[in-house]
mmCIF file of N, CA, C and O and ligand atoms in Angstrom:
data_model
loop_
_atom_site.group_PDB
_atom_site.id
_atom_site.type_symbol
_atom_site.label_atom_id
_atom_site.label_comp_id
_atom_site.label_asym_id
_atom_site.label_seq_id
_atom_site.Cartn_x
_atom_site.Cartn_y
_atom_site.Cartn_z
ATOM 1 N N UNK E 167 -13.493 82.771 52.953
ATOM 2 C CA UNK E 167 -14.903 83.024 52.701
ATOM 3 C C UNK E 167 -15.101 83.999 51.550
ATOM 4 O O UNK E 167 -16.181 84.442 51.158
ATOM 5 N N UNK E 168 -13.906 84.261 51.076
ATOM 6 C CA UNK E 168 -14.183 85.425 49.866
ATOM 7 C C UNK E 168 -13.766 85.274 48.669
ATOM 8 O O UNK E 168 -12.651 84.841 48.378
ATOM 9 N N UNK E 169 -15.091 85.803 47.460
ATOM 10 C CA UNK E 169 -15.160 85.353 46.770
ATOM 11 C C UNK E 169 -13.646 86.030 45.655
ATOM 12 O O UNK E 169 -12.650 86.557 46.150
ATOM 13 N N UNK E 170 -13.849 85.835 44.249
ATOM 14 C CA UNK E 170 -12.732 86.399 43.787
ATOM 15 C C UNK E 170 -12.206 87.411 44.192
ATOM 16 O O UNK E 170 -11.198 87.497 44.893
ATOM 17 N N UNK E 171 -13.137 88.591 43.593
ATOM 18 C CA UNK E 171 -13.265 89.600 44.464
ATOM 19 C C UNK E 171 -13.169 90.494 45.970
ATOM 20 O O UNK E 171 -13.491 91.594 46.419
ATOM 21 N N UNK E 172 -12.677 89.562 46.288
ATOM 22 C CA UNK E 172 -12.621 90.061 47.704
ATOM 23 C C UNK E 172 -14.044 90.181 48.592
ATOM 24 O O UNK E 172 -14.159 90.752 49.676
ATOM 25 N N UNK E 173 -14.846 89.654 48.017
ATOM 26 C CA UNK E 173 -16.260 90.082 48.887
ATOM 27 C C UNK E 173 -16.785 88.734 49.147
ATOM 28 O O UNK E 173 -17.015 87.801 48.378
ATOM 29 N N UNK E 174 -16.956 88.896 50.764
ATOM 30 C CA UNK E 174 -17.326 87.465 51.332
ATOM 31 C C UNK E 174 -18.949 87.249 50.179
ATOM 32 O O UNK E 174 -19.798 87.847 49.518
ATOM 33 N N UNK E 175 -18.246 85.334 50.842
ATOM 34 C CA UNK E 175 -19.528 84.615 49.681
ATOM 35 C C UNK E 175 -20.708 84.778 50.282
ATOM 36 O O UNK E 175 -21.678 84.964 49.548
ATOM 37 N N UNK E 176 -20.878 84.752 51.545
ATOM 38 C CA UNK E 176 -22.006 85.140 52.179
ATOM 39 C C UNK E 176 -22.691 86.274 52.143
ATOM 40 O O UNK E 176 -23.631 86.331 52.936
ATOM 41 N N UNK E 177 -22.470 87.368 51.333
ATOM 42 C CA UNK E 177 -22.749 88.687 51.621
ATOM 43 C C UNK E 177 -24.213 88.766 50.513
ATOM 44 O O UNK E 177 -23.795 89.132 49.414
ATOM 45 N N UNK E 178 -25.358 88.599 50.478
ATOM 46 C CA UNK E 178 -26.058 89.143 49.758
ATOM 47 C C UNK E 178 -25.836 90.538 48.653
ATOM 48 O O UNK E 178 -26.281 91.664 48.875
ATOM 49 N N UNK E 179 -25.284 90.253 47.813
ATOM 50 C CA UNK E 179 -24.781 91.963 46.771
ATOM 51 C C UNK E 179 -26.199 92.442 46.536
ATOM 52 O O UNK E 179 -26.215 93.673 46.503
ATOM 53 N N UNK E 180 -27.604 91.804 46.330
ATOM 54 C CA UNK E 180 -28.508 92.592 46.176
ATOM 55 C C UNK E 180 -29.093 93.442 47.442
ATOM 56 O O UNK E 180 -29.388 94.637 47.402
ATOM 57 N N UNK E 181 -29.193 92.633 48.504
ATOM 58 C CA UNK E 181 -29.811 93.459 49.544
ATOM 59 C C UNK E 181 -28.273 94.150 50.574
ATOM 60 O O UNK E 181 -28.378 95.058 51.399
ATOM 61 N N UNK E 182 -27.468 93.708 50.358
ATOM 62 C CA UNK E 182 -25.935 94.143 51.231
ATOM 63 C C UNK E 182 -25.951 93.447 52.311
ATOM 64 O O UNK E 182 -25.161 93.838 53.171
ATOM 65 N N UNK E 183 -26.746 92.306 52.632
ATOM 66 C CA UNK E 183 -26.892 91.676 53.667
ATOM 67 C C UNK E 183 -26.306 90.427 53.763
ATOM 68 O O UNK E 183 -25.999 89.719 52.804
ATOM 69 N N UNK E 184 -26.098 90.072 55.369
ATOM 70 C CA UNK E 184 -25.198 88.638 55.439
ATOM 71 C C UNK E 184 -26.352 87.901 55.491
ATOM 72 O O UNK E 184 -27.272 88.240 56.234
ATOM 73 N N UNK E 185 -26.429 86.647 54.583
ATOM 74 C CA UNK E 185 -26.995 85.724 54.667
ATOM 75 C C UNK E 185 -27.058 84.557 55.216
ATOM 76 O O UNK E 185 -27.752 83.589 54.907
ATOM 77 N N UNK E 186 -25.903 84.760 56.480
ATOM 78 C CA UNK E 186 -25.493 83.222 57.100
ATOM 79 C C UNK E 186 -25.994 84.588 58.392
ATOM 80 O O UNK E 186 -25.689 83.906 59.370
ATOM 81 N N UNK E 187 -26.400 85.651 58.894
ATOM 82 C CA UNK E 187 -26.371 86.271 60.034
ATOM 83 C C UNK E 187 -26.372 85.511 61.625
ATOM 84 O O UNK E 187 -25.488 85.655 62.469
ATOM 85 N N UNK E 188 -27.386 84.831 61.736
ATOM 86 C CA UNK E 188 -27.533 84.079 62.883
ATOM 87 C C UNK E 188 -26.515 82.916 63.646
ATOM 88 O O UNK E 188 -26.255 82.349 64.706
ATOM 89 N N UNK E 189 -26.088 83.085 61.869
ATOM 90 C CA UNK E 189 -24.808 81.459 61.929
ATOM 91 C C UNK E 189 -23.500 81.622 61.831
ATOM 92 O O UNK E 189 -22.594 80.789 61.827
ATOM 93 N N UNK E 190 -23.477 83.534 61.701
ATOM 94 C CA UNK E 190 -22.296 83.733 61.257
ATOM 95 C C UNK E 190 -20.903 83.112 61.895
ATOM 96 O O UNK E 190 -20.937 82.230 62.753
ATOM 97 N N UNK E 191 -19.757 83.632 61.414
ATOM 98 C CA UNK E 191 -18.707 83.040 62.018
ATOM 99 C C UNK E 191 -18.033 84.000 62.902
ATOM 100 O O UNK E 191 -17.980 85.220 62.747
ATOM 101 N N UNK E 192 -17.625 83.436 63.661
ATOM 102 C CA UNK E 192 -16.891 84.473 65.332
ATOM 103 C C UNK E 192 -16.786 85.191 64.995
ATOM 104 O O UNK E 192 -17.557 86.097 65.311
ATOM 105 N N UNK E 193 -15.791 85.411 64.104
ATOM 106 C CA UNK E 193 -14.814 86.766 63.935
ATOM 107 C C UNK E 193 -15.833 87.981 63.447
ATOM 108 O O UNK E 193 -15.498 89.147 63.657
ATOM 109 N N UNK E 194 -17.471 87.580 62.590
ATOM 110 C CA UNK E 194 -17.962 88.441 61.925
ATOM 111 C C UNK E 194 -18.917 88.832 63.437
ATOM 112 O O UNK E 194 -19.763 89.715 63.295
ATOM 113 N N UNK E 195 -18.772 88.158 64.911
ATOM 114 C CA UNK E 195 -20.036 88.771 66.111
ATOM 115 C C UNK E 195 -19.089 89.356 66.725
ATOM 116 O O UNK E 195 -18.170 88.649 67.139
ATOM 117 N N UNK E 196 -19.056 90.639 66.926
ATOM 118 C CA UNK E 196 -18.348 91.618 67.879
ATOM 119 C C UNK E 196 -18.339 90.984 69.331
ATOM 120 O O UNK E 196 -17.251 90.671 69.814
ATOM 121 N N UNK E 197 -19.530 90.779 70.062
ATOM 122 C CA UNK E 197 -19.977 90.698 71.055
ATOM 123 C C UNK E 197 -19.464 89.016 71.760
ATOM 124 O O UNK E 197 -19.031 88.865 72.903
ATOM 125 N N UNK E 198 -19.660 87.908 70.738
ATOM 126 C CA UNK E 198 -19.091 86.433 71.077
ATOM 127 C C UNK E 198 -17.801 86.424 70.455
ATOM 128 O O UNK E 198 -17.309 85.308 70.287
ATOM 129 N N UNK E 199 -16.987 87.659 69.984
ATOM 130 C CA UNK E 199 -15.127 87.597 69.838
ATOM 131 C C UNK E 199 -15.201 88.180 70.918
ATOM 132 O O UNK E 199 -14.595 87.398 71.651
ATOM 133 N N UNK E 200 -15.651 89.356 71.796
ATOM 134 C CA UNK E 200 -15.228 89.735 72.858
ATOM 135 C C UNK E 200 -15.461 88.663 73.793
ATOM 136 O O UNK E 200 -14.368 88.356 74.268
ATOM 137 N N UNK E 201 -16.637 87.757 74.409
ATOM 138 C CA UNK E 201 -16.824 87.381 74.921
ATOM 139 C C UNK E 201 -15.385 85.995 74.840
ATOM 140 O O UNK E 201 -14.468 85.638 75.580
ATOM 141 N N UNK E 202 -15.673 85.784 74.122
ATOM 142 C CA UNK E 202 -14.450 84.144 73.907
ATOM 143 C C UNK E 202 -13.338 84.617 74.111
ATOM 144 O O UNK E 202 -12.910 84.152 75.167
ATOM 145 N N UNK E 203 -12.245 85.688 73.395
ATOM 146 C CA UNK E 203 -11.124 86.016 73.496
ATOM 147 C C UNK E 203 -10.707 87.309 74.486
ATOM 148 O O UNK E 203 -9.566 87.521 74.895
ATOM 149 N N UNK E 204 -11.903 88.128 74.779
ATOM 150 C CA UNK E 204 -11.620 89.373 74.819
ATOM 151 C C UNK E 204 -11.745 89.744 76.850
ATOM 152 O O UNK E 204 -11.148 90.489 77.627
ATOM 153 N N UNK E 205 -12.616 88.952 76.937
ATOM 154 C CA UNK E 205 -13.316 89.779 78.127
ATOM 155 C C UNK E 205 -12.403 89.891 79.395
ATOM 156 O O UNK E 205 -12.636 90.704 80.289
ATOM 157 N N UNK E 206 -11.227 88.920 79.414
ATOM 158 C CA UNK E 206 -10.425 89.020 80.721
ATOM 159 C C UNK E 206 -9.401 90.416 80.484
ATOM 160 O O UNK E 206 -8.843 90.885 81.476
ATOM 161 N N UNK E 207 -9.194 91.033 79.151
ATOM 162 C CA UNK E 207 -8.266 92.000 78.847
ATOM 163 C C UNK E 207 -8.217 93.356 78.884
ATOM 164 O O UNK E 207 -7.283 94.122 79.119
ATOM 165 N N UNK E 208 -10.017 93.647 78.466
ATOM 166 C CA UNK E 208 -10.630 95.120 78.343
ATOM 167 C C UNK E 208 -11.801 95.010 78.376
ATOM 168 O O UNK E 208 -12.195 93.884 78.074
ATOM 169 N N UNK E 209 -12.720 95.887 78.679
ATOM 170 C CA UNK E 209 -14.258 96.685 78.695
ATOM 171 C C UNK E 209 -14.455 95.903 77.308
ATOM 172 O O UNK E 209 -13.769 95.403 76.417
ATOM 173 N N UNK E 210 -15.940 96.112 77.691
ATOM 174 C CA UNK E 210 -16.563 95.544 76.290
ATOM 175 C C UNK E 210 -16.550 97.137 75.444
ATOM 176 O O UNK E 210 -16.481 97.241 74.219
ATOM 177 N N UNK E 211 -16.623 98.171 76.302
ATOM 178 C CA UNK E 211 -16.589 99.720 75.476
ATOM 179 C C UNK E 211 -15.351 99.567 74.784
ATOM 180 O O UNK E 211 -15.426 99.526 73.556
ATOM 181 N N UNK E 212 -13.868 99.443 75.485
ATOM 182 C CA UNK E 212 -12.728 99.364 74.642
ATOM 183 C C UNK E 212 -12.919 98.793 73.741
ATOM 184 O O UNK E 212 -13.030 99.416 72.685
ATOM 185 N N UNK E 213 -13.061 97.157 73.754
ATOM 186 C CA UNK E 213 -13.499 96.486 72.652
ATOM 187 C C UNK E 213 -14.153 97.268 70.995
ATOM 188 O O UNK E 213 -13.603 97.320 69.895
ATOM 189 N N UNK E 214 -15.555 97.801 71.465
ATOM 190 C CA UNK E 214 -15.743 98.423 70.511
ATOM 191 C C UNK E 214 -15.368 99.447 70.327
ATOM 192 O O UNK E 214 -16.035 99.731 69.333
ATOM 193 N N UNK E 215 -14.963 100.020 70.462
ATOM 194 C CA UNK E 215 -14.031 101.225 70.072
ATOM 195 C C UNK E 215 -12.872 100.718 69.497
ATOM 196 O O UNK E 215 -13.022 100.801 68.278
ATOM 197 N N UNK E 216 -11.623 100.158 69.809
ATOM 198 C CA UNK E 216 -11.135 99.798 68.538
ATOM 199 C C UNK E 216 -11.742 99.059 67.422
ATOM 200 O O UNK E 216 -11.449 99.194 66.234
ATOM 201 N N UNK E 217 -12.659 98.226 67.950
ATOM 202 C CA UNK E 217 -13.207 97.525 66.305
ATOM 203 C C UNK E 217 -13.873 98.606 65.480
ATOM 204 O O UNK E 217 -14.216 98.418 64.313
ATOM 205 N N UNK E 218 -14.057 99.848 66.188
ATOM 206 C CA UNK E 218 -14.907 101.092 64.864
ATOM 207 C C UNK E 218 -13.668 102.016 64.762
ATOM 208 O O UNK E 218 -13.861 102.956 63.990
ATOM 209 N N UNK E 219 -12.840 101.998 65.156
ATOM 210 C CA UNK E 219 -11.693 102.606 64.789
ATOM 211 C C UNK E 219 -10.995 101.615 63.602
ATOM 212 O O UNK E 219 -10.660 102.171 62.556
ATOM 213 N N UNK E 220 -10.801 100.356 63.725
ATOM 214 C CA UNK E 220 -10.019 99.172 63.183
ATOM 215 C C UNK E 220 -11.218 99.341 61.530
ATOM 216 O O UNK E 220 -10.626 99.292 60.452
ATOM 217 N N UNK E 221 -12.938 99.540 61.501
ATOM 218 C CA UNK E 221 -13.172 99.449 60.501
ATOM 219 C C UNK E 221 -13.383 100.735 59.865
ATOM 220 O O UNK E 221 -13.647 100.712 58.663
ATOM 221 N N UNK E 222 -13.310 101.905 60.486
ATOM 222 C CA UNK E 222 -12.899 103.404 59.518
ATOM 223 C C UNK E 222 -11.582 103.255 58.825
ATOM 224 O O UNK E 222 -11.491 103.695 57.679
ATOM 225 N N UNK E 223 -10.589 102.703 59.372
ATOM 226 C CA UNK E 223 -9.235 102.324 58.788
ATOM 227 C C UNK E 223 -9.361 101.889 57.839
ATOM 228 O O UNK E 223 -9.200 102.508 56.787
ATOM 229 N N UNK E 224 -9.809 100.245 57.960
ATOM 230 C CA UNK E 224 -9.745 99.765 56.594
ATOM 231 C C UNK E 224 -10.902 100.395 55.434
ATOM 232 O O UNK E 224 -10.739 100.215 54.227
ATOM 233 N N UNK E 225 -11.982 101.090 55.952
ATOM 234 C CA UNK E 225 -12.955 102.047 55.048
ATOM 235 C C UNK E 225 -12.213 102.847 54.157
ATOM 236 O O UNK E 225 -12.289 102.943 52.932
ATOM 237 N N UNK E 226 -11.452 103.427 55.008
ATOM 238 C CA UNK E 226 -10.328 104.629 54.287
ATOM 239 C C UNK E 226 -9.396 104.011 53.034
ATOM 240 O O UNK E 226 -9.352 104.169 51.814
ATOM 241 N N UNK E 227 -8.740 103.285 53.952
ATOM 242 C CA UNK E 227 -7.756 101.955 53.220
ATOM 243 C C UNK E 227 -8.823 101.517 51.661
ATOM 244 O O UNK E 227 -8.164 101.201 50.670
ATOM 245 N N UNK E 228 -9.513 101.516 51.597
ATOM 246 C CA UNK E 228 -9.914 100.662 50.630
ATOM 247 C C UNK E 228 -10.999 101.799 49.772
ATOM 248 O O UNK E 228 -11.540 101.463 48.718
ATOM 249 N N UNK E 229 -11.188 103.024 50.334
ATOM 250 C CA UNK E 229 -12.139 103.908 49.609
ATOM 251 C C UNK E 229 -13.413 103.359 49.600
ATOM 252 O O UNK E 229 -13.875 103.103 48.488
ATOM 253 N N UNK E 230 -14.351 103.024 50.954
ATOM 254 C CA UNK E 230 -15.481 102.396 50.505
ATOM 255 C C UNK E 230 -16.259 103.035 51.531
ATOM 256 O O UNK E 230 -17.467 102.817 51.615
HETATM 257 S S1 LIG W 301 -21.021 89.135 58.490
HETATM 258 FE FE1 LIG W 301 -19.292 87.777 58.053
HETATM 259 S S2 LIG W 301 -20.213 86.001 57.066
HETATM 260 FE FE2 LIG W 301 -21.676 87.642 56.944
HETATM 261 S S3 LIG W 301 -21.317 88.658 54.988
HETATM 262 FE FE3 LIG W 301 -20.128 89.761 56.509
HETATM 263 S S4 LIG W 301 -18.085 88.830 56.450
HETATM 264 FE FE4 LIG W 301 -19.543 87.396 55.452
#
């Protein structure tokens, strides 16, 4: 989904917004990846908590 650049094609660069939001794809809904893959393993709290740990990482990782 990403363009040369590394920045998904979907991403609105003027407003910073996803433009497929409603339609997005699994991996981009926290809530329907937990639900499909996640929910027999951990809390939906665990869940998010590593995914905001998992995206300060790559924040850091990438200086953004
Ligand atoms: S939410 Fe997903 S589809 Fe939308 S811009 Fe971000 S990476 Fe792309």
């Amino acid at each position: 989904m990403a363009d040369a650049d590394g920045v998904c094609h979907f991403l609105d660069r003027t407003t910073n917004l996803c433009t497929q939001y409603e339609n997005r794809p699994i991996f981009c809904n926290v809530d329907k990846f937990y639900e499909r893959y996640y929910v027999d393993n951990m809390t939906r709290e665990v869940f998010y908590k590593i995914n905001q740990q998992e995206c300060e990482r790559l924040r850091k990782l990438l200086g953004v």
